[in-house]
Structures are given as structure tokens and as C-alpha cells.
Amino acid sequence: MTNADTHPKSRRDAEARDGADPLRAFKDHFDLPEGVIYLDGNSLGPPPKAALARLRRTAEEEWRRGLITSWNEAGWIDLPKTCGAKIARIIGADADDVIVCDSTSANIFKLAAALLAKKPGALAYEAGEFPTDGYIFQGLAAFAGAPITRLDPQAGAAGLHPEISVLIKSAVCYKSAAVADIAAWERAAAQTGVSIIWDLSHAAGLIDLDLQSTGAQYAVGCGYKFLNGGPGAPAFIYVARDMAQNLRQPLAGWMGHAAPFEFADAYAPAPGAQRFACGTPPILSLSALDAALDLFETVDMAVVEEKARTLGDLFLTRAAAMGLGSISPQPGARRGGHVSLRFEHGYAAVQAMIARGVIGDFRAPDLMRFGFSPLILHYADVWDAADVLENILATQEWKKPEYSVRKTVT
Ligand SMILES: *Cc1c(COP(=O)(O)O)cnc(C)c1O
């Protein structure tokens, strides 16, 4: 996958590519507003039609009519596991080794605390890592009295050393979309006795992951990004079966108990990943996620990753012709589902694009981030989005004062 020259070179080219694209029809499974090209990066996946229908059913029938019987009759109590099994397929794990619960932030805490208790040492994260990952590690370090180490990302896996207990590391960098070599990191981790928690937030549902064969033992990730589970959808946690037996997580709630409905006084952890569950699962959110995950049932993740890269190649090549630099892997290189372009007035330019129906996002200080979710985008959409960006730069439309007013969520 190093051929930089495989992306469409004209709109006609893009249309031809769409005609031959095995993922083309997936767009019809999503409910996107007319006239919008959704290039969010991908902080919130758009709604699958099936997820919206499922939400209505869960609210109207299961909750309204079934009331508390729905925990059994509608299978609510099993949703963390059934969703976990569907995610397991997407990330290359065993069905039993993934459980859906809580947020990614909370899952990082639970997993890191359990690993730290097993092997005391430093908690490590790389400079420039997604903020919550670093914050949670800092908080846990202060709470547990453990040292904290911030690694230089340039050093890569060579930065690992035996004093480190746990490293949190994104599989796809949220800023650049650089993809980590999981197998290489795991080899270095095995030599130094470090446990790596892979943060798959920008990787799950996008990259062709095979956690088992790459030796990854611990992972967390979001349900609302490329998995399209809806705003605030619960996150997941993966623990390789052999490892879970030795881990005690600190938020030992009843949903992680071996037999929650025996109401025993003493805590006994459930087998496997289930022990990382804590309290009552959010059924409305889980229902939407469960329906959204079904879209992946027939999807070949290698095809998804390849299309994301080609869409990104197209956009990067167009952006380079506009004089815009990028911090993302260059055309032809392995990359996650987004590209980040440098532009001093990036915030205003993204706002101007949104006003024209092309939704991207902005990451401080100067990055315009555009996501290319292969299930919802056609090549022609990405070509058209590049036209809009080109026009906004050429006309300096971004200079309109309303585009510089900062909103809370960027
Ligand atoms: C989106 C994202 C998160 C978000 O965590 P929440 O607890 O869902 O807010 C965490 N880590 C990474 C790498 C992310 O991209």
C-alpha cells in the first residue's frame, strides 16, 4: 500500500471510482441531511437509519410497554456483551474478550489501575497524546502514588523501559492520523515488561485491526466515532482472556460481579472482560450502538481502511495544490481516517466551509481536520469538498467576521 498515485485525479475519475466501489451503497444506510458533506474527523459518526429506528423501538415498545420486563424479554441485560462481541469482530478479538461499558476515559482508569496494582511502576503516555488519556494517567498517578512519565513520541517503542508499568497509546493519532505499528510496540513491551493499553478511539471501525495476532492484550475505544453509536455512546474495553483472570479493577461495581443478582455481600469478579463493567448499562445508548454495529457485519475492514486512505490521498493532493501543508502521513502512506491541514486561519476557514455544508472540525492551534468515513462518503463528495475549500481560500470568504467567533465545541 505505498502507491501514492491511485486516487482519482478529476471529478469524472472520482465518479468512475464510485461506480466500482464495493462500499458505495452503505451511504444509503445513513440518515444524513440533504446537501451536507460530512467530513467530521470523526468525532461523531452520523446516524445509521437502523439506529434511529431502534431508538424509537427501545423507547416506545421496550421501555414504554415492556417496562422492567424488558431487561429480560428485550435482552437489555445482555447488550454490553452482544455489542462487545460485534466490536470484537471489527478489532480482531475473541467475542468474549470485549465488553461495552462507561466512557473511554473511565475505562482507561479502570484498566490502568488494575494493571498498576498487578505490577507497580511508572504510568507512561506520549507527549501530544489525546488529552483525556494523559489526564487520567496523571490523576491515577497522583491517586496511587505512582510516578508518571511523559515519553517523547519521536523515540517510538525505543522509549519503553523496565520502570514503566503501563503505557497508554493511541493506535491512530487523533491529530495526524499516523498509525502505530501495534506488533512492533508489543514486541518492545514484552522485552521491557510494559503493559500497553491501546486506545482505539480513532481506529475501531476504520483500520484493519487484528489485536490477537499483533499481540495486543488491552484496549479501549469509543462507540460514537467510526462505530456510529450516537452522541455519548458507551465505550468498550478489551482484555485478552488469559490476562483478565489476574486483574482486579478498582470500580468493582455489581455489574462486574460473577453473579450480580445473587446480591451477595462479598465481591467476586465475573470471568473475563465482564469484570470491567461497573454499574447499570445505558440501554438507550446501547440499543443505538447495537443497531449501528450491525452495519459492519458484512464489511471487510481491509477494504474500509484502503478506501479511507485513498479518500485522504485525494484530499491531501488537492490541498497541496492549494499550498496547504499537512501533518498527516503523505499520500500512499498508511493513515487513519482523517487528514489535518495547517492553516493559520483554520478555525474561520472551517466555519466558512460548514456554512457551505461541508462539515469538518478544527484542532488548536491551527489544524483543519477532515475525516473520511468510507461508509458514508463517495469519492465525488470528497472531490466536491476540496472544491469548496479551494473556493473559500481563493475568495478569502473565511475573513467574514462571523466565522471567527469561537464556539464551545470545536
Ligand atoms: C475521542 C477520544 C477519547 C474520548 O474519550 P471520552 O471518555 O469518550 O470522552 C479518548 N481518547 C482518544 C484517543 C480519543 O480520540
Short mmCIF file of C-alpha atoms and ligand atoms in Angstrom, two decimals:
data_model
loop_
_atom_site.label_atom_id
_atom_site.label_comp_id
_atom_site.label_asym_id
_atom_site.label_seq_id
_atom_site.Cartn_x
_atom_site.Cartn_y
_atom_site.Cartn_z
CA MET A 1 0.00 0.00 0.00
CA THR A 2 2.65 2.52 -0.95
CA ASN A 3 1.37 3.55 -4.34
CA ALA A 4 0.70 7.27 -3.98
CA ASP A 5 -0.91 7.55 -7.35
CA THR A 6 -4.09 5.52 -7.08
CA HIS A 7 -6.53 8.24 -6.09
CA PRO A 8 -8.92 9.95 -8.55
CA LYS A 9 -7.44 12.90 -10.46
CA SER A 10 -10.65 14.57 -11.66
CA ARG A 11 -14.33 14.62 -10.79
CA ARG A 12 -15.06 12.19 -13.61
CA ASP A 13 -12.37 9.95 -12.26
CA ALA A 14 -13.97 10.18 -8.82
CA GLU A 15 -17.39 9.24 -10.21
CA ALA A 16 -15.88 6.27 -12.03
CA ARG A 17 -14.24 5.14 -8.82
CA ASP A 18 -17.58 5.40 -7.02
CA GLY A 19 -19.15 3.21 -9.66
CA ALA A 20 -16.68 0.42 -8.87
CA ASP A 21 -16.67 0.90 -5.09
CA PRO A 22 -17.97 -2.11 -3.11
CA LEU A 23 -18.81 0.23 -0.19
CA ARG A 24 -20.81 2.66 -2.32
CA ALA A 25 -24.24 1.51 -1.17
CA PHE A 26 -23.50 1.95 2.53
CA LYS A 27 -24.25 5.66 2.33
CA ASP A 28 -27.93 4.76 1.91
CA HIS A 29 -27.92 3.15 5.34
CA PHE A 30 -27.28 6.53 6.96
CA ASP A 31 -29.64 9.41 7.57
CA LEU A 32 -27.62 12.44 6.52
CA PRO A 33 -29.14 15.88 5.89
CA GLU A 34 -29.60 16.81 2.25
CA GLY A 35 -26.72 18.88 0.86
CA VAL A 36 -24.27 18.08 3.64
CA ILE A 37 -20.84 16.55 3.07
CA TYR A 38 -19.89 15.18 6.47
CA LEU A 39 -16.13 15.32 6.99
CA ASP A 40 -16.10 15.41 10.74
CA GLY A 41 -12.90 13.91 11.87
CA ASN A 42 -14.67 11.50 13.03
CA SER A 43 -15.63 12.78 16.46
CA LEU A 44 -19.28 11.88 15.95
CA GLY A 45 -20.35 9.36 13.37
CA PRO A 46 -23.67 10.12 11.63
CA PRO A 47 -26.82 8.16 12.48
CA PRO A 48 -27.46 4.85 10.74
CA LYS A 49 -31.16 4.67 9.87
CA ALA A 50 -31.35 1.37 11.72
CA ALA A 51 -30.03 3.02 14.91
CA LEU A 52 -32.72 5.71 14.77
CA ALA A 53 -35.43 3.08 14.26
CA ARG A 54 -34.01 1.02 17.11
CA LEU A 55 -34.04 4.03 19.44
CA ARG A 56 -37.72 4.55 18.72
CA ARG A 57 -38.47 0.88 19.30
CA THR A 58 -36.49 0.73 22.53
CA ALA A 59 -38.23 3.82 23.89
CA GLU A 60 -41.76 3.22 22.62
CA GLU A 61 -42.10 -0.53 22.91
CA GLU A 62 -39.46 -1.89 25.23
CA TRP A 63 -39.44 0.89 27.81
CA ARG A 64 -42.99 2.21 27.48
CA ARG A 65 -44.76 -1.14 27.10
CA GLY A 66 -42.32 -3.70 28.44
CA LEU A 67 -41.20 -1.66 31.44
CA ILE A 68 -38.89 -3.60 33.71
CA THR A 69 -39.60 -6.92 31.99
CA SER A 70 -37.52 -5.67 29.07
CA TRP A 71 -34.30 -6.33 30.99
CA ASN A 72 -35.04 -9.99 30.25
CA GLU A 73 -37.58 -10.00 27.44
CA ALA A 74 -35.83 -7.46 25.20
CA GLY A 75 -32.34 -8.69 26.12
CA TRP A 76 -31.27 -5.40 27.72
CA ILE A 77 -29.08 -7.10 30.29
CA ASP A 78 -27.05 -8.81 27.56
CA LEU A 79 -26.42 -5.69 25.45
CA PRO A 80 -22.95 -4.92 26.89
CA LYS A 81 -21.89 -8.41 25.82
CA THR A 82 -23.68 -8.58 22.49
CA CYS A 83 -22.28 -5.19 21.49
CA GLY A 84 -18.86 -6.30 22.76
CA ALA A 85 -18.97 -9.39 20.55
CA LYS A 86 -19.81 -7.28 17.49
CA ILE A 87 -16.92 -4.91 18.23
CA ALA A 88 -14.61 -7.89 18.81
CA ARG A 89 -15.12 -8.95 15.21
CA ILE A 90 -14.22 -5.47 13.98
CA ILE A 91 -10.99 -5.26 16.00
CA GLY A 92 -9.83 -8.85 15.67
CA ALA A 93 -10.56 -10.09 19.18
CA ASP A 94 -12.43 -13.05 20.65
CA ALA A 95 -16.15 -12.38 21.11
CA ASP A 96 -15.91 -12.89 24.88
CA ASP A 97 -12.97 -10.57 25.38
CA VAL A 98 -14.77 -7.27 24.73
CA ILE A 99 -17.36 -5.60 26.93
CA VAL A 100 -19.16 -2.31 26.31
CA CYS A 101 -19.37 -0.01 29.32
CA ASP A 102 -18.78 3.52 30.59
CA SER A 103 -16.71 6.09 28.70
CA THR A 104 -13.27 5.65 27.19
CA SER A 105 -11.87 7.91 29.92
CA ALA A 106 -13.36 5.77 32.70
CA ASN A 107 -12.23 2.57 31.00
CA ILE A 108 -8.65 3.85 30.77
CA PHE A 109 -8.75 4.47 34.52
CA LYS A 110 -10.15 1.04 35.40
CA LEU A 111 -7.75 -0.86 33.18
CA ALA A 112 -4.64 1.15 34.08
CA ALA A 113 -5.41 0.91 37.80
CA ALA A 114 -5.83 -2.86 37.55
CA LEU A 115 -2.55 -3.23 35.66
CA LEU A 116 -0.69 -0.91 38.02
CA ALA A 117 -1.87 -2.91 41.03
CA LYS A 118 -0.50 -6.06 39.42
CA LYS A 119 2.88 -4.54 38.59
CA PRO A 120 3.81 -1.29 40.40
CA GLY A 121 5.84 1.17 38.33
CA ALA A 122 5.52 4.31 36.29
CA LEU A 123 2.48 5.30 34.26
CA ALA A 124 3.51 6.50 30.82
CA TYR A 125 1.97 8.39 27.93
CA GLU A 126 3.41 10.21 24.96
CA ALA A 127 3.53 13.99 24.66
CA GLY A 128 0.74 15.08 22.32
CA GLU A 129 -1.48 12.11 23.23
CA PHE A 130 -5.25 12.77 23.32
CA PRO A 131 -5.75 14.97 26.41
CA THR A 132 -8.05 12.71 28.44
CA ASP A 133 -5.58 9.81 28.21
CA GLY A 134 -2.82 11.92 29.77
CA TYR A 135 -5.14 13.50 32.32
CA ILE A 136 -6.48 10.14 33.51
CA PHE A 137 -2.92 8.85 33.86
CA GLN A 138 -1.89 11.95 35.80
CA GLY A 139 -4.91 11.58 38.06
CA LEU A 140 -4.30 7.89 38.65
CA ALA A 141 -0.59 8.51 39.32
CA ALA A 142 -1.45 11.11 41.95
CA PHE A 143 -4.11 8.88 43.47
CA ALA A 144 -1.97 5.75 43.57
CA GLY A 145 1.31 7.49 44.39
CA ALA A 146 2.91 6.18 41.20
CA PRO A 147 5.49 8.02 39.09
CA ILE A 148 4.32 9.48 35.80
CA THR A 149 6.46 9.54 32.66
CA ARG A 150 5.82 11.55 29.52
CA LEU A 151 7.54 9.92 26.60
CA ASP A 152 8.96 11.62 23.52
CA PRO A 153 6.87 10.46 20.55
CA GLN A 154 9.96 10.65 18.32
CA ALA A 155 11.56 7.84 20.32
CA GLY A 156 8.76 5.41 19.48
CA ALA A 157 8.91 1.97 21.07
CA ALA A 158 12.58 2.50 21.91
CA GLY A 159 11.35 4.86 24.66
CA LEU A 160 9.97 1.93 26.68
CA HIS A 161 11.97 0.88 29.74
CA PRO A 162 11.53 -1.59 32.62
CA GLU A 163 10.49 1.08 35.17
CA ILE A 164 7.27 1.61 33.24
CA SER A 165 4.25 -0.40 34.33
CA VAL A 166 1.60 0.82 31.88
CA LEU A 167 1.68 2.84 28.67
CA ILE A 168 -1.45 4.33 27.11
CA LYS A 169 -1.06 4.72 23.36
CA SER A 170 -3.40 5.64 20.53
CA ALA A 171 -3.45 3.23 17.60
CA VAL A 172 -4.37 6.16 15.34
CA CYS A 173 -3.21 9.62 16.39
CA TYR A 174 -6.19 11.97 16.77
CA LYS A 175 -4.26 14.86 15.26
CA SER A 176 -2.12 13.47 12.46
CA ALA A 177 -3.85 10.10 11.83
CA ALA A 178 -0.47 8.36 11.97
CA VAL A 179 -0.98 4.63 12.57
CA ALA A 180 1.06 2.84 15.23
CA ASP A 181 2.72 -0.50 14.46
CA ILE A 182 0.98 -2.46 17.21
CA ALA A 183 3.00 -5.65 16.71
CA ALA A 184 6.34 -3.80 16.90
CA TRP A 185 5.27 -1.96 20.07
CA GLU A 186 4.09 -5.20 21.65
CA ARG A 187 7.45 -6.86 20.93
CA ALA A 188 9.26 -3.98 22.66
CA ALA A 189 6.74 -4.08 25.52
CA ALA A 190 7.31 -7.81 26.04
CA GLN A 191 11.05 -7.21 26.34
CA THR A 192 10.66 -4.44 28.91
CA GLY A 193 7.71 -5.85 30.86
CA VAL A 194 5.41 -2.95 29.96
CA SER A 195 1.65 -3.35 29.54
CA ILE A 196 0.24 -1.27 26.69
CA ILE A 197 -3.36 -0.09 26.71
CA TRP A 198 -4.25 0.60 23.11
CA ASP A 199 -6.66 3.49 22.67
CA LEU A 200 -8.62 2.52 19.56
CA SER A 201 -10.91 5.58 19.58
CA HIS A 202 -9.91 6.69 16.06
CA ALA A 203 -9.08 3.19 14.86
CA ALA A 204 -12.07 0.95 15.61
CA GLY A 205 -14.37 0.79 12.59
CA LEU A 206 -11.74 2.29 10.33
CA ILE A 207 -8.42 0.42 10.48
CA ASP A 208 -7.98 -3.25 9.67
CA LEU A 209 -7.08 -4.30 13.21
CA ASP A 210 -6.19 -7.78 14.36
CA LEU A 211 -5.50 -7.41 18.06
CA GLN A 212 -4.96 -11.08 18.67
CA SER A 213 -2.34 -11.70 16.01
CA THR A 214 -0.48 -8.46 16.82
CA GLY A 215 -0.22 -9.48 20.46
CA ALA A 216 -2.27 -6.62 21.91
CA GLN A 217 -3.70 -7.58 25.28
CA TYR A 218 -5.51 -4.48 26.47
CA ALA A 219 -7.53 -1.88 24.61
CA VAL A 220 -10.26 0.72 25.00
CA GLY A 221 -12.17 2.81 22.49
CA CYS A 222 -15.18 4.99 21.72
CA GLY A 223 -18.57 3.87 20.44
CA TYR A 224 -19.53 7.19 18.90
CA LYS A 225 -16.74 7.79 16.38
CA PHE A 226 -16.32 5.43 13.40
CA LEU A 227 -18.65 2.91 15.04
CA ASN A 228 -21.51 5.44 14.70
CA GLY A 229 -23.19 4.58 18.02
CA GLY A 230 -24.54 8.11 18.62
CA PRO A 231 -23.58 11.04 20.87
CA GLY A 232 -22.16 9.79 24.15
CA ALA A 233 -22.47 6.14 23.12
CA PRO A 234 -20.76 3.90 25.66
CA ALA A 235 -17.18 2.83 25.11
CA PHE A 236 -15.57 -0.61 25.01
CA ILE A 237 -12.82 -2.40 26.81
CA TYR A 238 -10.81 -5.38 25.54
CA VAL A 239 -8.79 -7.67 27.76
CA ALA A 240 -7.22 -10.86 26.42
CA ARG A 241 -8.85 -13.75 28.24
CA ASP A 242 -5.68 -15.12 29.90
CA MET A 243 -4.88 -11.70 31.32
CA ALA A 244 -8.28 -10.83 32.76
CA GLN A 245 -8.12 -13.57 35.39
CA ASN A 246 -5.30 -11.77 37.20
CA LEU A 247 -6.79 -8.30 37.13
CA ARG A 248 -8.89 -6.64 39.82
CA GLN A 249 -10.35 -3.34 38.71
CA PRO A 250 -10.99 -0.64 41.30
CA LEU A 251 -14.55 0.29 40.28
CA ALA A 252 -15.79 -3.12 41.33
CA GLY A 253 -19.48 -2.47 40.78
CA TRP A 254 -22.18 -5.10 40.80
CA MET A 255 -22.39 -5.39 37.01
CA GLY A 256 -18.85 -6.74 37.05
CA HIS A 257 -19.76 -9.32 39.69
CA ALA A 258 -19.84 -13.01 38.79
CA ALA A 259 -23.49 -13.24 39.89
CA PRO A 260 -24.99 -9.75 40.29
CA PHE A 261 -28.50 -10.98 41.06
CA GLU A 262 -27.46 -13.11 44.00
CA PHE A 263 -26.96 -9.85 45.88
CA ALA A 264 -24.07 -11.34 47.84
CA ASP A 265 -22.17 -9.26 50.36
CA ALA A 266 -18.78 -10.29 49.07
CA TYR A 267 -17.45 -9.21 45.69
CA ALA A 268 -16.45 -11.95 43.27
CA PRO A 269 -15.31 -10.74 39.83
CA ALA A 270 -17.01 -12.09 36.71
CA PRO A 271 -14.78 -14.09 34.39
CA GLY A 272 -13.04 -12.31 31.53
CA ALA A 273 -13.68 -8.76 30.36
CA GLN A 274 -17.11 -8.66 32.05
CA ARG A 275 -15.37 -7.79 35.35
CA PHE A 276 -14.62 -4.36 33.91
CA ALA A 277 -18.30 -3.45 33.86
CA CYS A 278 -19.37 -1.29 36.79
CA GLY A 279 -22.98 -0.10 37.10
CA THR A 280 -26.29 -0.35 35.24
CA PRO A 281 -25.75 -0.05 31.48
CA PRO A 282 -27.28 2.88 29.50
CA ILE A 283 -29.84 0.96 27.45
CA LEU A 284 -30.99 3.72 25.11
CA SER A 285 -27.42 4.39 24.01
CA LEU A 286 -26.55 0.72 23.86
CA SER A 287 -29.56 -0.02 21.67
CA ALA A 288 -28.47 2.57 19.12
CA LEU A 289 -24.90 1.26 19.20
CA ASP A 290 -26.08 -2.32 18.82
CA ALA A 291 -28.02 -1.47 15.66
CA ALA A 292 -25.16 0.66 14.30
CA LEU A 293 -22.68 -2.18 14.74
CA ASP A 294 -24.77 -4.47 12.53
CA LEU A 295 -23.66 -2.37 9.56
CA PHE A 296 -20.18 -3.85 9.97
CA GLU A 297 -21.38 -7.41 9.80
CA THR A 298 -20.56 -7.90 6.12
CA VAL A 299 -17.79 -5.34 5.84
CA ASP A 300 -14.18 -6.24 5.05
CA MET A 301 -12.13 -3.88 7.24
CA ALA A 302 -9.18 -4.03 4.83
CA VAL A 303 -11.44 -2.52 2.15
CA VAL A 304 -12.62 0.16 4.60
CA GLU A 305 -9.07 1.13 5.55
CA GLU A 306 -7.92 1.21 1.94
CA LYS A 307 -10.81 3.45 0.89
CA ALA A 308 -10.19 5.82 3.81
CA ARG A 309 -6.58 6.13 2.76
CA THR A 310 -7.47 6.75 -0.89
CA LEU A 311 -10.05 9.41 0.05
CA GLY A 312 -7.40 11.03 2.23
CA ASP A 313 -4.83 10.84 -0.59
CA LEU A 314 -7.27 12.61 -2.88
CA PHE A 315 -7.90 15.40 -0.38
CA LEU A 316 -4.22 15.80 0.56
CA THR A 317 -3.20 16.06 -3.08
CA ARG A 318 -5.85 18.71 -3.75
CA ALA A 319 -4.82 20.60 -0.59
CA ALA A 320 -1.15 20.55 -1.58
CA ALA A 321 -2.14 22.16 -4.87
CA MET A 322 -3.78 24.94 -2.81
CA GLY A 323 -0.49 25.47 -0.97
CA LEU A 324 -1.69 23.87 2.26
CA GLY A 325 0.72 21.76 4.29
CA SER A 326 -0.29 18.77 6.37
CA ILE A 327 0.93 16.98 9.48
CA SER A 328 -0.66 13.72 8.32
CA PRO A 329 1.08 10.79 6.62
CA GLN A 330 1.62 11.66 2.96
CA PRO A 331 -0.32 10.14 0.05
CA GLY A 332 0.45 6.46 -0.25
CA ALA A 333 1.45 6.01 3.40
CA ARG A 334 -0.68 4.14 5.92
CA ARG A 335 -3.03 6.58 7.58
CA GLY A 336 -6.17 6.59 9.72
CA GLY A 337 -9.45 8.15 8.67
CA HIS A 338 -8.57 11.81 8.67
CA VAL A 339 -6.11 14.39 7.43
CA SER A 340 -5.05 17.53 9.27
CA LEU A 341 -4.09 20.59 7.26
CA ARG A 342 -2.16 23.54 8.60
CA PHE A 343 -3.71 26.94 8.10
CA GLU A 344 -3.27 29.93 10.39
CA HIS A 345 -6.91 30.92 9.93
CA GLY A 346 -8.10 27.33 10.08
CA TYR A 347 -10.88 27.97 12.57
CA ALA A 348 -12.51 30.59 10.35
CA ALA A 349 -11.99 28.52 7.20
CA VAL A 350 -13.70 25.51 8.79
CA GLN A 351 -16.62 27.71 9.86
CA ALA A 352 -16.90 29.08 6.32
CA MET A 353 -16.94 25.52 4.97
CA ILE A 354 -19.63 24.49 7.45
CA ALA A 355 -21.75 27.41 6.22
CA ARG A 356 -21.48 25.81 2.77
CA GLY A 357 -22.50 22.38 4.03
CA VAL A 358 -19.04 20.82 4.31
CA ILE A 359 -18.59 19.84 7.95
CA GLY A 360 -15.03 19.42 9.18
CA ASP A 361 -13.51 20.29 12.51
CA PHE A 362 -10.71 22.32 13.97
CA ARG A 363 -7.99 21.37 16.41
CA ALA A 364 -5.95 24.10 18.07
CA PRO A 365 -3.75 25.84 17.31
CA ASP A 366 -4.02 25.77 13.51
CA LEU A 367 -5.27 22.42 12.27
CA MET A 368 -8.21 21.90 9.96
CA ARG A 369 -9.16 18.27 10.40
CA PHE A 370 -11.22 16.42 7.82
CA GLY A 371 -12.44 12.88 8.34
CA PHE A 372 -13.17 10.37 5.61
CA SER A 373 -15.56 7.76 6.85
CA PRO A 374 -15.61 5.24 3.98
CA LEU A 375 -19.13 4.05 4.73
CA ILE A 376 -20.77 7.45 4.26
CA LEU A 377 -18.64 9.15 1.64
CA HIS A 378 -18.33 8.83 -2.09
CA TYR A 379 -15.16 9.86 -3.90
CA ALA A 380 -17.16 12.58 -5.66
CA ASP A 381 -18.18 14.03 -2.26
CA VAL A 382 -14.55 14.43 -1.28
CA TRP A 383 -13.73 15.98 -4.64
CA ASP A 384 -16.58 18.49 -4.16
CA ALA A 385 -15.47 19.26 -0.61
CA ALA A 386 -12.00 20.10 -1.91
CA ASP A 387 -13.62 22.45 -4.45
CA VAL A 388 -15.39 24.26 -1.59
CA LEU A 389 -12.15 24.64 0.37
CA GLU A 390 -10.34 25.89 -2.72
CA ASN A 391 -13.04 28.46 -3.37
CA ILE A 392 -13.10 29.70 0.23
CA LEU A 393 -9.35 30.22 0.16
CA ALA A 394 -9.37 31.87 -3.28
CA THR A 395 -12.17 34.31 -2.38
CA GLN A 396 -10.96 34.72 1.22
CA GLU A 397 -14.52 34.10 2.31
CA TRP A 398 -13.14 32.94 5.69
CA LYS A 399 -12.39 36.60 6.51
CA LYS A 400 -16.06 37.32 7.27
CA PRO A 401 -16.16 38.29 10.95
CA GLU A 402 -18.89 35.76 11.88
CA TYR A 403 -16.54 32.90 11.05
CA SER A 404 -14.06 33.94 13.73
CA VAL A 405 -16.47 33.75 16.67
CA ARG A 406 -15.31 30.78 18.74
CA LYS A 407 -17.89 28.21 19.79
CA THR A 408 -17.50 25.97 22.85
CA VAL A 409 -17.12 22.71 20.95
CA THR A 410 -14.71 22.87 18.05
C1 LIG B 1 -12.31 10.67 21.37
C2 LIG B 1 -11.20 10.13 22.20
C3 LIG B 1 -11.39 9.92 23.58
C4 LIG B 1 -12.68 10.34 24.24
O1 LIG B 1 -12.87 9.81 25.49
P1 LIG B 1 -14.30 10.00 26.19
O2 LIG B 1 -14.15 9.43 27.51
O3 LIG B 1 -15.31 9.34 25.31
O4 LIG B 1 -14.59 11.47 26.22
C5 LIG B 1 -10.35 9.35 24.28
N1 LIG B 1 -9.17 9.04 23.68
C6 LIG B 1 -8.96 9.25 22.36
C7 LIG B 1 -7.67 8.86 21.72
C8 LIG B 1 -9.97 9.81 21.58
O5 LIG B 1 -9.77 10.05 20.28
#
